[in-house]
Short mmCIF file of C-alpha atoms and ligand atoms in Angstrom, two decimals:
data_model
loop_
_atom_site.label_atom_id
_atom_site.label_comp_id
_atom_site.label_asym_id
_atom_site.label_seq_id
_atom_site.Cartn_x
_atom_site.Cartn_y
_atom_site.Cartn_z
CA UNK A 125 10.17 -27.79 -7.63
CA UNK A 126 11.53 -28.91 -10.99
CA UNK A 127 11.36 -25.85 -13.20
CA UNK A 128 12.47 -22.61 -11.69
CA UNK A 129 9.70 -20.56 -10.22
CA UNK A 130 8.54 -17.46 -12.06
CA UNK A 131 5.79 -15.32 -10.58
CA UNK A 132 4.39 -12.04 -11.76
CA UNK A 133 2.84 -8.93 -10.34
CA UNK A 134 0.45 -7.60 -12.96
CA UNK A 135 -1.41 -4.50 -11.83
CA UNK A 136 -3.61 -2.36 -14.04
CA UNK A 137 -2.46 1.26 -13.77
CA UNK A 138 -5.94 2.66 -13.34
CA UNK A 139 -5.44 4.14 -9.88
CA UNK A 140 -2.85 4.47 -7.14
CA UNK A 141 -1.19 1.30 -5.88
CA UNK A 142 -3.25 0.26 -2.86
CA UNK A 143 -2.52 -1.96 0.07
CA UNK A 144 -4.44 -4.89 -1.47
CA UNK A 145 -2.36 -4.82 -4.67
CA UNK A 146 0.77 -4.46 -2.64
CA UNK A 147 -0.06 -7.54 -0.61
CA UNK A 148 -0.35 -9.45 -3.91
CA UNK A 149 3.02 -8.08 -5.04
CA UNK A 150 4.58 -9.05 -1.72
CA UNK A 151 3.28 -12.63 -1.78
CA UNK A 152 4.58 -13.03 -5.33
CA UNK A 153 7.93 -11.65 -4.22
CA UNK A 154 8.11 -13.91 -1.17
CA UNK A 155 7.13 -17.03 -3.08
CA UNK A 156 9.59 -16.34 -5.91
CA UNK A 157 12.46 -15.56 -3.55
CA UNK A 158 11.71 -18.49 -1.28
CA UNK A 159 12.13 -20.77 -4.29
CA UNK A 160 15.08 -18.81 -5.67
CA UNK A 161 12.95 -17.91 -8.64
CA UNK A 162 12.10 -14.69 -10.39
CA UNK A 163 9.47 -11.99 -10.05
CA UNK A 164 8.24 -10.29 -13.18
CA UNK A 165 6.40 -6.97 -13.20
CA UNK A 166 3.84 -6.51 -15.93
CA UNK A 167 1.76 -3.41 -16.40
CA UNK A 168 -1.69 -4.40 -17.66
CA UNK A 169 -2.60 -1.25 -19.49
CA UNK A 170 -4.88 -2.60 -22.20
CA UNK A 171 -7.72 -0.40 -20.99
CA UNK A 172 -6.58 2.76 -22.73
CA UNK A 173 -9.23 5.00 -21.26
CA UNK A 174 -8.54 4.14 -17.66
CA UNK A 175 -4.79 3.47 -17.69
CA UNK A 176 -2.51 6.37 -16.85
CA UNK A 177 1.25 6.71 -16.82
CA UNK A 178 1.19 8.42 -13.43
CA UNK A 179 -0.36 5.32 -11.85
CA UNK A 180 2.34 3.15 -13.35
CA UNK A 181 4.92 5.53 -11.87
CA UNK A 182 3.14 5.49 -8.53
CA UNK A 183 3.27 1.69 -8.51
CA UNK A 184 6.91 1.37 -9.52
CA UNK A 185 8.15 4.10 -7.18
CA UNK A 186 6.30 2.60 -4.24
CA UNK A 187 7.66 -0.89 -4.94
CA UNK A 188 11.13 0.62 -5.08
CA UNK A 189 10.61 2.55 -1.86
CA UNK A 190 9.53 -0.65 -0.14
CA UNK A 191 12.53 -2.57 -1.42
CA UNK A 192 10.40 -5.02 -3.40
CA UNK A 193 12.72 -5.47 -6.32
CA UNK A 194 11.74 -7.34 -9.47
CA UNK A 195 13.85 -9.38 -11.84
CA UNK A 196 12.21 -8.65 -15.19
CA UNK A 197 10.06 -5.92 -16.57
CA UNK A 198 8.21 -3.73 -16.28
CA UNK A 199 6.62 -5.17 -19.39
CA UNK A 200 3.73 -3.17 -20.74
CA UNK A 201 0.82 -4.82 -22.47
CA UNK A 202 0.33 -1.68 -24.56
CA UNK A 203 3.71 -2.42 -26.15
CA UNK A 204 2.90 -6.03 -26.97
CA UNK A 205 0.01 -5.68 -29.40
CA UNK A 206 1.84 -7.65 -32.12
CA UNK A 207 2.28 -10.64 -29.87
CA UNK A 208 -1.41 -10.73 -29.00
CA UNK A 209 -2.40 -10.22 -32.61
CA UNK A 210 -0.50 -13.33 -33.65
CA UNK A 211 -2.31 -15.44 -31.07
CA UNK A 212 -5.67 -13.92 -31.96
CA UNK A 213 -5.07 -14.78 -35.61
CA UNK A 214 -4.10 -18.29 -34.70
CA UNK A 215 -7.37 -18.79 -32.85
CA UNK A 216 -9.36 -17.21 -35.70
CA UNK A 217 -7.63 -19.34 -38.31
CA UNK A 218 -8.21 -22.51 -36.37
CA UNK A 219 -11.87 -21.66 -35.86
CA UNK A 220 -11.42 -21.37 -32.09
CA UNK A 221 -12.46 -17.74 -32.13
CA UNK A 222 -14.68 -15.79 -34.49
CA UNK A 223 -15.76 -12.32 -35.41
CA UNK A 224 -19.07 -11.19 -34.02
CA UNK A 225 -21.01 -8.31 -35.48
CA UNK A 226 -24.07 -8.35 -33.27
CA UNK A 227 -25.04 -4.82 -32.31
CA UNK A 228 -25.41 -3.79 -28.70
CA UNK A 229 -29.18 -3.39 -29.25
CA UNK A 230 -29.37 -6.96 -30.51
CA UNK A 231 -27.37 -8.22 -27.53
CA UNK A 232 -29.50 -6.27 -25.08
CA UNK A 233 -32.66 -7.72 -26.55
CA UNK A 234 -31.20 -11.23 -26.44
CA UNK A 235 -30.34 -10.74 -22.80
CA UNK A 236 -33.78 -9.47 -21.98
CA UNK A 237 -35.44 -12.49 -23.54
CA UNK A 238 -33.14 -14.87 -21.70
CA UNK A 239 -33.93 -13.18 -18.43
CA UNK A 240 -37.65 -13.45 -19.16
CA UNK A 241 -37.22 -17.18 -19.66
CA UNK A 242 -35.36 -17.32 -16.37
CA UNK A 243 -32.06 -18.19 -18.04
CA UNK A 244 -28.63 -16.85 -17.17
CA UNK A 245 -27.71 -14.22 -19.75
CA UNK A 246 -25.04 -15.32 -22.21
CA UNK A 247 -24.25 -14.78 -25.84
CA UNK A 248 -26.47 -17.00 -27.99
CA UNK A 249 -23.76 -17.69 -30.57
CA UNK A 250 -25.47 -15.96 -33.49
CA UNK A 251 -22.25 -15.14 -35.37
CA UNK A 252 -20.72 -18.59 -34.86
CA UNK A 253 -22.16 -19.64 -38.17
CA UNK A 254 -20.65 -16.78 -40.18
CA UNK A 255 -18.05 -18.07 -42.59
CA UNK A 256 -14.59 -16.52 -42.55
CA UNK A 257 -15.37 -15.02 -45.93
CA UNK A 258 -18.55 -13.39 -44.68
CA UNK A 259 -16.71 -11.98 -41.71
CA UNK A 260 -13.92 -10.58 -43.89
CA UNK A 261 -16.52 -9.00 -46.13
CA UNK A 262 -18.18 -7.23 -43.20
CA UNK A 263 -14.85 -6.02 -41.85
CA UNK A 264 -13.95 -4.67 -45.26
CA UNK A 265 -17.21 -2.78 -45.33
CA UNK A 266 -16.40 -1.24 -41.98
CA UNK A 267 -19.02 -3.10 -39.93
CA UNK A 268 -17.81 -2.89 -36.33
CA UNK A 269 -17.07 -6.27 -34.81
CA UNK A 270 -15.50 -7.93 -31.77
CA UNK A 271 -13.68 -11.24 -31.49
CA UNK A 272 -15.30 -13.96 -29.41
CA UNK A 273 -13.77 -17.10 -28.08
CA UNK A 274 -15.59 -20.23 -29.13
CA UNK A 275 -16.31 -21.65 -25.74
CA UNK A 276 -16.40 -25.43 -25.82
CA UNK A 277 -18.64 -25.13 -22.77
CA UNK A 278 -17.57 -27.86 -20.42
CA UNK A 279 -16.61 -28.41 -16.82
CA UNK A 280 -13.20 -27.08 -15.87
CA UNK A 281 -11.53 -27.94 -12.64
CA UNK A 282 -8.19 -26.74 -11.33
CA UNK A 283 -6.14 -27.22 -8.20
CA UNK A 284 -5.78 -23.92 -6.42
CA UNK A 285 -2.77 -23.93 -4.11
CA UNK A 286 -4.75 -22.05 -1.47
CA UNK A 287 -8.30 -23.23 -1.97
CA UNK A 288 -7.94 -26.78 -3.28
CA UNK A 289 -10.05 -28.06 -6.16
CA UNK A 290 -12.19 -25.43 -7.84
CA UNK A 291 -14.78 -26.40 -10.43
CA UNK A 292 -16.65 -24.34 -12.96
CA UNK A 293 -19.15 -25.12 -15.66
CA UNK A 294 -17.99 -22.88 -18.48
CA UNK A 295 -21.05 -23.61 -20.59
CA UNK A 296 -22.74 -20.96 -18.46
CA UNK A 297 -20.50 -18.25 -19.91
CA UNK A 298 -21.33 -18.50 -23.62
CA UNK A 299 -18.77 -17.31 -26.15
CA UNK A 300 -17.04 -14.44 -24.45
CA UNK A 301 -15.35 -11.44 -26.05
CA UNK A 302 -11.56 -11.59 -26.10
CA UNK A 303 -10.79 -8.56 -28.24
CA UNK A 304 -12.51 -5.35 -29.22
CA UNK A 305 -10.82 -5.78 -32.61
CA UNK A 306 -7.58 -7.34 -33.79
CA UNK A 307 -5.52 -4.52 -32.29
CA UNK A 308 -7.33 -4.33 -28.99
CA UNK A 309 -7.32 -7.58 -27.04
CA UNK A 310 -8.98 -7.70 -23.63
CA UNK A 311 -7.61 -8.61 -20.23
CA UNK A 312 -8.50 -12.31 -20.09
CA UNK A 313 -6.80 -12.94 -23.38
CA UNK A 314 -3.64 -10.87 -22.86
CA UNK A 315 -3.07 -12.53 -19.51
CA UNK A 316 -3.12 -15.97 -21.10
CA UNK A 317 -0.66 -14.97 -23.83
CA UNK A 318 1.64 -13.17 -21.39
CA UNK A 319 1.67 -15.82 -18.69
CA UNK A 320 2.74 -18.30 -21.35
CA UNK A 321 5.20 -16.01 -23.08
CA UNK A 322 6.79 -14.96 -19.80
CA UNK A 323 6.97 -18.59 -18.64
CA UNK A 324 5.01 -17.88 -15.49
CA UNK A 325 4.84 -20.98 -13.31
CA UNK A 326 2.65 -19.63 -10.51
CA UNK A 327 -0.16 -17.11 -10.76
CA UNK A 328 -0.68 -15.63 -7.31
CA UNK A 329 -3.46 -13.04 -7.25
CA UNK A 330 -6.58 -11.88 -5.46
CA UNK A 331 -9.56 -14.19 -5.16
CA UNK A 332 -11.65 -11.78 -7.22
CA UNK A 333 -9.88 -13.36 -10.20
CA UNK A 334 -11.17 -16.88 -9.51
CA UNK A 335 -14.03 -16.54 -12.03
CA UNK A 336 -11.51 -15.51 -14.72
CA UNK A 337 -9.42 -18.62 -14.23
CA UNK A 338 -11.61 -21.19 -16.05
CA UNK A 339 -11.83 -18.88 -19.06
CA UNK A 340 -8.11 -18.47 -19.03
CA UNK A 341 -7.63 -22.23 -18.82
CA UNK A 342 -9.92 -22.75 -21.82
CA UNK A 343 -7.86 -20.31 -23.85
CA UNK A 344 -4.61 -21.93 -22.74
CA UNK A 345 -5.96 -25.23 -24.01
CA UNK A 346 -7.04 -23.69 -27.29
CA UNK A 347 -3.59 -22.18 -27.81
CA UNK A 348 -1.78 -25.32 -26.73
CA UNK A 349 -0.24 -23.65 -23.67
CA UNK A 350 0.51 -25.38 -20.41
CA UNK A 351 -1.45 -23.89 -17.50
CA UNK A 352 0.46 -22.29 -14.66
CA UNK A 353 -0.43 -23.19 -11.10
CA UNK A 354 -2.91 -20.90 -9.41
CA UNK A 355 -3.06 -19.51 -5.89
CA UNK A 356 -5.87 -17.10 -5.08
CA UNK A 357 -5.33 -14.92 -2.05
CA UNK A 358 -8.08 -14.15 0.45
CA UNK A 359 -9.84 -10.82 0.34
CA UNK A 360 -8.70 -7.97 2.52
CA UNK A 361 -11.50 -6.86 4.81
CA UNK A 362 -12.04 -3.65 6.71
CA UNK A 363 -12.57 -3.78 10.46
CA UNK A 364 -16.31 -4.04 9.81
CA UNK A 365 -15.51 -7.22 7.86
CA UNK A 366 -16.70 -5.80 4.56
CA UNK A 367 -14.42 -5.79 1.54
CA UNK A 368 -11.64 -3.25 2.00
CA UNK A 369 -12.48 -0.17 -0.01
CA UNK A 370 -12.47 3.61 0.01
CA UNK A 371 -15.09 3.46 2.72
CA UNK A 372 -12.39 2.50 5.21
CA UNK A 373 -10.36 5.54 4.17
CA UNK A 374 -7.64 6.08 1.63
CA UNK A 375 -5.86 2.73 1.22
CA UNK A 376 -3.23 3.92 -1.23
CA UNK A 377 0.36 3.00 -0.43
CA UNK A 378 1.32 6.61 -1.09
CA UNK A 379 -0.89 7.73 1.77
CA UNK A 380 0.87 5.44 4.24
CA UNK A 381 4.21 6.54 2.84
CA UNK A 382 3.28 10.20 3.22
CA UNK A 383 2.17 9.58 6.77
CA UNK A 384 5.61 8.18 7.49
CA UNK A 385 5.08 4.50 8.13
CA UNK A 386 8.38 2.72 7.71
CA UNK A 387 8.54 0.36 4.70
CA UNK A 388 9.55 -2.57 6.91
CA UNK A 389 6.39 -2.17 8.96
CA UNK A 390 4.15 -2.12 5.89
CA UNK A 391 5.70 -5.28 4.49
CA UNK A 392 5.63 -7.04 7.84
CA UNK A 393 2.01 -6.04 8.33
CA UNK A 394 0.83 -7.10 4.87
CA UNK A 395 2.65 -10.43 5.02
CA UNK A 396 0.49 -11.38 7.96
CA UNK A 397 -2.73 -10.48 6.17
CA UNK A 398 -3.76 -13.89 4.99
CA UNK A 399 -0.55 -15.78 5.71
CA UNK A 400 -0.07 -17.42 9.06
CA UNK A 401 3.53 -18.28 9.89
CA UNK A 402 2.45 -20.29 12.95
CA UNK A 403 3.82 -19.51 16.40
CA UNK A 404 3.82 -16.27 18.32
CA UNK A 405 6.36 -14.24 16.37
CA UNK A 406 4.90 -11.04 14.96
CA UNK A 407 7.92 -9.13 13.80
CA UNK A 408 9.58 -10.41 10.63
CA UNK A 409 12.22 -8.86 8.43
CA UNK A 410 11.80 -9.27 4.69
CA UNK A 411 14.60 -11.84 4.76
CA UNK A 412 12.81 -13.87 7.41
CA UNK A 413 9.56 -13.64 5.49
CA UNK A 414 11.30 -15.03 2.41
CA UNK A 415 12.70 -17.91 4.43
CA UNK A 416 9.43 -18.81 6.08
CA UNK A 417 6.86 -18.10 3.39
CA UNK A 418 4.78 -20.91 1.95
CA UNK A 419 1.47 -20.92 0.13
CA UNK A 420 0.10 -23.77 2.21
CA UNK A 421 -0.08 -21.44 5.18
CA UNK A 422 -2.21 -18.93 3.30
CA UNK A 423 -5.74 -18.92 4.64
CA UNK A 424 -8.93 -19.09 2.62
CA UNK A 425 -10.99 -16.72 4.75
CA UNK A 426 -10.77 -12.95 4.44
CA UNK A 427 -8.01 -11.11 6.33
CA UNK A 428 -8.96 -8.10 8.42
CA UNK A 429 -6.92 -4.93 7.91
CA UNK A 430 -6.19 -3.94 11.48
CA UNK A 431 -4.80 -0.40 11.31
CA UNK A 432 -3.77 -0.53 15.00
CA UNK A 433 -1.49 -3.44 14.27
CA UNK A 434 0.19 -1.51 11.49
CA UNK A 435 0.70 1.41 13.89
CA UNK A 436 2.16 -0.91 16.46
CA UNK A 437 4.56 -2.47 13.99
CA UNK A 438 5.58 0.90 12.63
CA UNK A 439 6.26 2.16 16.15
CA UNK A 440 8.32 -0.94 16.75
CA UNK A 441 10.48 -0.38 13.67
CA UNK A 442 10.88 3.30 14.50
CA UNK A 443 12.22 2.38 17.93
CA UNK A 444 14.59 -0.15 16.36
CA UNK A 445 16.02 2.29 13.83
CA UNK A 446 19.40 3.79 14.82
CA UNK A 447 18.94 7.44 15.76
CA UNK A 448 21.15 8.85 13.05
CA UNK A 449 19.24 6.98 10.37
CA UNK A 450 15.88 7.84 11.87
CA UNK A 451 16.81 11.52 11.87
CA UNK A 452 17.66 11.29 8.18
CA UNK A 453 14.35 9.60 7.48
CA UNK A 454 12.50 12.23 9.51
CA UNK A 455 14.02 15.21 7.71
CA UNK A 456 11.71 15.25 4.69
CA UNK A 457 8.68 15.20 6.99
CA UNK A 458 9.94 18.15 8.99
CA UNK A 459 10.96 20.00 5.87
CA UNK A 460 7.57 19.51 4.28
CA UNK A 461 5.90 21.09 7.24
CA UNK A 462 7.98 24.22 6.81
CA UNK A 463 10.62 23.63 9.47
CA UNK A 464 13.78 25.58 8.51
CA UNK A 465 16.01 22.57 8.98
CA UNK A 466 19.04 24.13 7.28
CA UNK A 467 19.38 26.42 10.25
CA UNK A 468 19.62 23.55 12.72
CA UNK A 469 22.68 21.60 13.60
CA UNK A 470 22.39 17.87 13.18
CA UNK A 471 23.12 17.09 16.84
CA UNK A 472 20.19 19.20 17.90
CA UNK A 473 17.95 17.61 15.33
CA UNK A 474 18.97 14.18 16.52
CA UNK A 475 18.18 15.07 20.13
CA UNK A 476 14.73 16.22 19.05
CA UNK A 477 14.03 13.03 17.14
CA UNK A 478 15.32 10.99 20.05
CA UNK A 479 12.92 12.72 22.38
CA UNK A 480 9.97 11.37 20.40
CA UNK A 481 11.39 8.11 19.14
CA UNK A 482 9.71 6.05 21.83
CA UNK A 483 6.20 7.26 21.13
CA UNK A 484 6.18 7.81 17.38
CA UNK A 485 4.02 5.52 15.28
CA UNK A 486 4.74 7.26 12.00
CA UNK A 487 7.31 9.88 11.06
CA UNK A 488 4.61 12.20 9.81
CA UNK A 489 3.56 12.79 13.43
CA UNK A 490 6.85 14.49 14.14
CA UNK A 491 6.16 18.01 12.80
CA UNK A 492 3.04 18.24 14.97
CA UNK A 493 4.73 16.85 18.06
CA UNK A 494 8.04 18.65 17.73
CA UNK A 495 7.01 21.76 15.81
CA UNK A 496 7.33 23.97 18.89
CA UNK A 497 11.10 23.51 18.89
CA UNK A 498 11.35 25.32 15.58
CA UNK A 499 8.99 28.22 16.14
CA UNK A 500 10.19 31.68 17.04
CA UNK A 501 6.83 32.66 18.51
CA UNK A 502 4.65 30.06 20.26
CA UNK A 503 0.92 30.45 20.14
CA UNK A 504 -1.15 29.17 23.04
CA UNK A 505 -3.89 30.23 25.43
CA UNK A 506 -2.34 32.19 28.29
CA UNK A 507 -4.49 30.26 30.78
CA UNK A 508 -2.69 27.08 29.79
CA UNK A 509 0.31 28.39 31.73
CA UNK A 510 -1.60 28.14 34.99
CA UNK A 511 -1.26 25.01 37.03
CA UNK A 512 -4.71 24.05 38.47
CA UNK A 513 -6.35 27.18 39.99
CA UNK A 514 -3.22 29.30 39.91
CA UNK A 515 -3.63 33.04 39.41
CA UNK A 516 -1.72 34.83 36.64
CA UNK A 517 0.40 36.44 39.32
CA UNK A 518 1.37 33.06 40.81
CA UNK A 519 2.10 31.57 37.41
CA UNK A 520 4.40 34.44 36.58
CA UNK A 521 6.17 34.08 39.94
CA UNK A 522 6.62 30.39 39.33
CA UNK A 523 8.20 31.14 35.96
CA UNK A 524 10.48 33.67 37.66
CA UNK A 525 11.68 30.96 40.05
CA UNK A 526 12.20 28.55 37.16
CA UNK A 527 14.20 31.11 35.19
CA UNK A 528 16.36 31.78 38.23
CA UNK A 529 17.13 28.08 38.45
CA UNK A 530 17.98 27.88 34.76
CA UNK A 531 20.12 31.00 34.98
CA UNK A 532 21.99 29.51 37.88
CA UNK A 533 23.07 26.41 36.02
CA UNK A 534 26.62 26.71 34.85
CA UNK A 535 27.69 23.32 33.56
CA UNK A 536 26.61 20.96 32.22
CA UNK A 537 23.44 22.16 30.52
CA UNK A 538 21.93 18.69 30.36
CA UNK A 539 18.50 17.15 31.04
CA UNK A 540 19.92 15.51 34.17
CA UNK A 541 21.37 18.64 35.73
CA UNK A 542 18.28 20.64 34.82
CA UNK A 543 16.01 18.03 36.35
CA UNK A 544 18.06 17.87 39.52
CA UNK A 545 18.13 21.65 40.00
CA UNK A 546 14.46 22.18 39.16
CA UNK A 547 13.24 19.35 41.41
CA UNK A 548 15.30 20.66 44.31
CA UNK A 549 13.67 24.06 43.97
CA UNK A 550 10.20 22.62 43.43
CA UNK A 551 10.21 20.55 46.62
CA UNK A 552 6.67 19.26 47.23
CA UNK A 553 5.09 21.52 44.63
CA UNK A 554 6.34 19.87 41.44
CA UNK A 555 3.31 20.77 39.34
CA UNK A 556 3.40 24.38 40.43
CA UNK A 557 6.94 24.84 39.13
CA UNK A 558 7.14 22.42 36.23
CA UNK A 559 3.75 22.93 34.56
CA UNK A 560 4.04 26.66 33.78
CA UNK A 561 7.64 26.12 32.71
CA UNK A 562 6.78 23.24 30.41
CA UNK A 563 3.96 25.21 28.77
CA UNK A 564 6.16 28.29 28.42
CA UNK A 565 8.77 26.18 26.62
CA UNK A 566 6.46 24.14 24.43
CA UNK A 567 3.16 26.02 24.24
CA UNK A 568 1.45 22.65 24.50
CA UNK A 569 -0.83 20.82 26.85
CA UNK A 570 1.17 17.64 26.37
CA UNK A 571 4.86 17.47 25.60
CA UNK A 572 8.04 15.85 26.88
CA UNK A 573 9.31 17.07 30.30
CA UNK A 574 10.66 20.64 30.55
CA UNK A 575 14.19 19.40 31.36
CA UNK A 576 14.45 17.66 28.01
CA UNK A 577 12.99 20.59 26.11
CA UNK A 578 15.14 23.21 27.84
CA UNK A 579 18.29 21.19 27.36
CA UNK A 580 17.70 21.12 23.60
CA UNK A 581 16.55 24.74 23.30
CA UNK A 582 19.62 26.02 25.12
CA UNK A 583 19.69 28.51 27.98
CA UNK A 584 19.07 31.69 26.01
CA UNK A 585 16.09 30.41 24.08
CA UNK A 586 14.58 28.80 27.20
CA UNK A 587 14.83 32.06 29.12
CA UNK A 588 13.47 33.99 26.16
CA UNK A 589 10.38 31.73 26.07
CA UNK A 590 9.88 32.13 29.80
CA UNK A 591 10.02 35.92 29.48
CA UNK A 592 7.49 35.80 26.68
CA UNK A 593 5.13 33.71 28.84
CA UNK A 594 5.51 36.16 31.73
CA UNK A 595 4.72 38.99 29.39
CA UNK A 596 1.49 37.20 28.34
CA UNK A 597 0.51 36.68 31.98
CA UNK A 598 1.04 40.24 33.03
CA UNK A 599 -0.14 42.19 30.01
N1 LIG B 77 -4.41 -6.72 -13.94
C1 LIG B 77 -5.18 -7.45 -12.99
C2 LIG B 77 -5.55 -6.54 -11.83
O1 LIG B 77 -4.93 -5.51 -11.65
C3 LIG B 77 -4.48 -8.66 -12.41
C4 LIG B 77 -4.38 -9.75 -13.37
C5 LIG B 77 -3.88 -11.04 -12.84
O2 LIG B 77 -3.22 -11.08 -11.80
O3 LIG B 77 -4.12 -12.03 -13.51
O4 LIG B 77 -6.46 -6.86 -11.12
#
């Protein structure tokens, strides 16, 4: 590539960053980095009613959390009004745009008549014939007006790097509105000015923007700008193959972050939504993705958001993370659920995390799985202590045997020595000894083996929990 690549991620801050936006950001990042180019972040906040600062913050903090760094920006369209104004004036002066004062009633009536005649609705061009003087006069008198682009109405074709040649007949659009007034330009116009001003070489965005592209090309021509190259990414689909939306649950990045999916797994997962690296490899680091990424392996058809795959990848990265680091990452999740982590020594915490590392899919599962370690009083149904059709009496006796074994252990207090001693005592009746013990220690139907739990709890706490269980059985 001759000129250096410059891509941009240009979200509108009208809601939380969602997985679809993030995929767009990622592909822009990968393409720019693959070509040793630059990624620009641009906040498209021209819609004053719907744009909110908190959504911009949500977007930037999530990109940062994921390690998707950008090279320039964030630029904000709301801070660039002067730049747009200059281009709007240029178009107005050159007669390539004009003021339109048609009222909404007039436009509605026009539309209705067109529909009756079986025509596609479009602006009839009524105000095209107003002279500049007449327009100025109306503006002076406070008549509300918008600025329309004088659409030359011809066929536009462009080479999309994903979809090949795309053709549009722009005469079907009529003269479209590009600004609500000279201070308030609209999306299609600001994008054209910014992509030029920011020297964007490649516009990589969702395929829902395909219909905007011919309009943008017309405006680029009118302003004498070179067009960037376009690559429109396939839609993200839910498992029911309909467009991914709220119906498939909350798709905000913040939700996945709060649930404790590791950033690496989210990036790995999204990279494969619409891009096919070829071959069998499924796990890719960001560095590998940068190396391998190319737009010609982006598919045209929609990409299904397979939540199970994300879980699998997240589990994979959790298993790969060194224990010490994983424990650090897990702390905020435990803390949020009310675990008094200050009172725990880090070795103990690490052993707890290790116990669940194999089966975790997201760190947010940890408080639920491991919460029993941190409770002073476990709550469970007394009957859960009984193995099969055991009576309360038998269950309590079994716990007595187990506590005798634990009391008898001198050194080392380790899962291995506990397992050995308990299995020796249990003989053939493993369930009868281990089930009540495990429930007494964890209060749960499912948990890691009692040896592991007891070794972390320590002898005193293990015995205390056994006594409590016996008390429940006999009271
Ligand atoms: N601001 C637009 C959006 O959030 C994207 C514009 C573009 O990529 O051209 O959908």
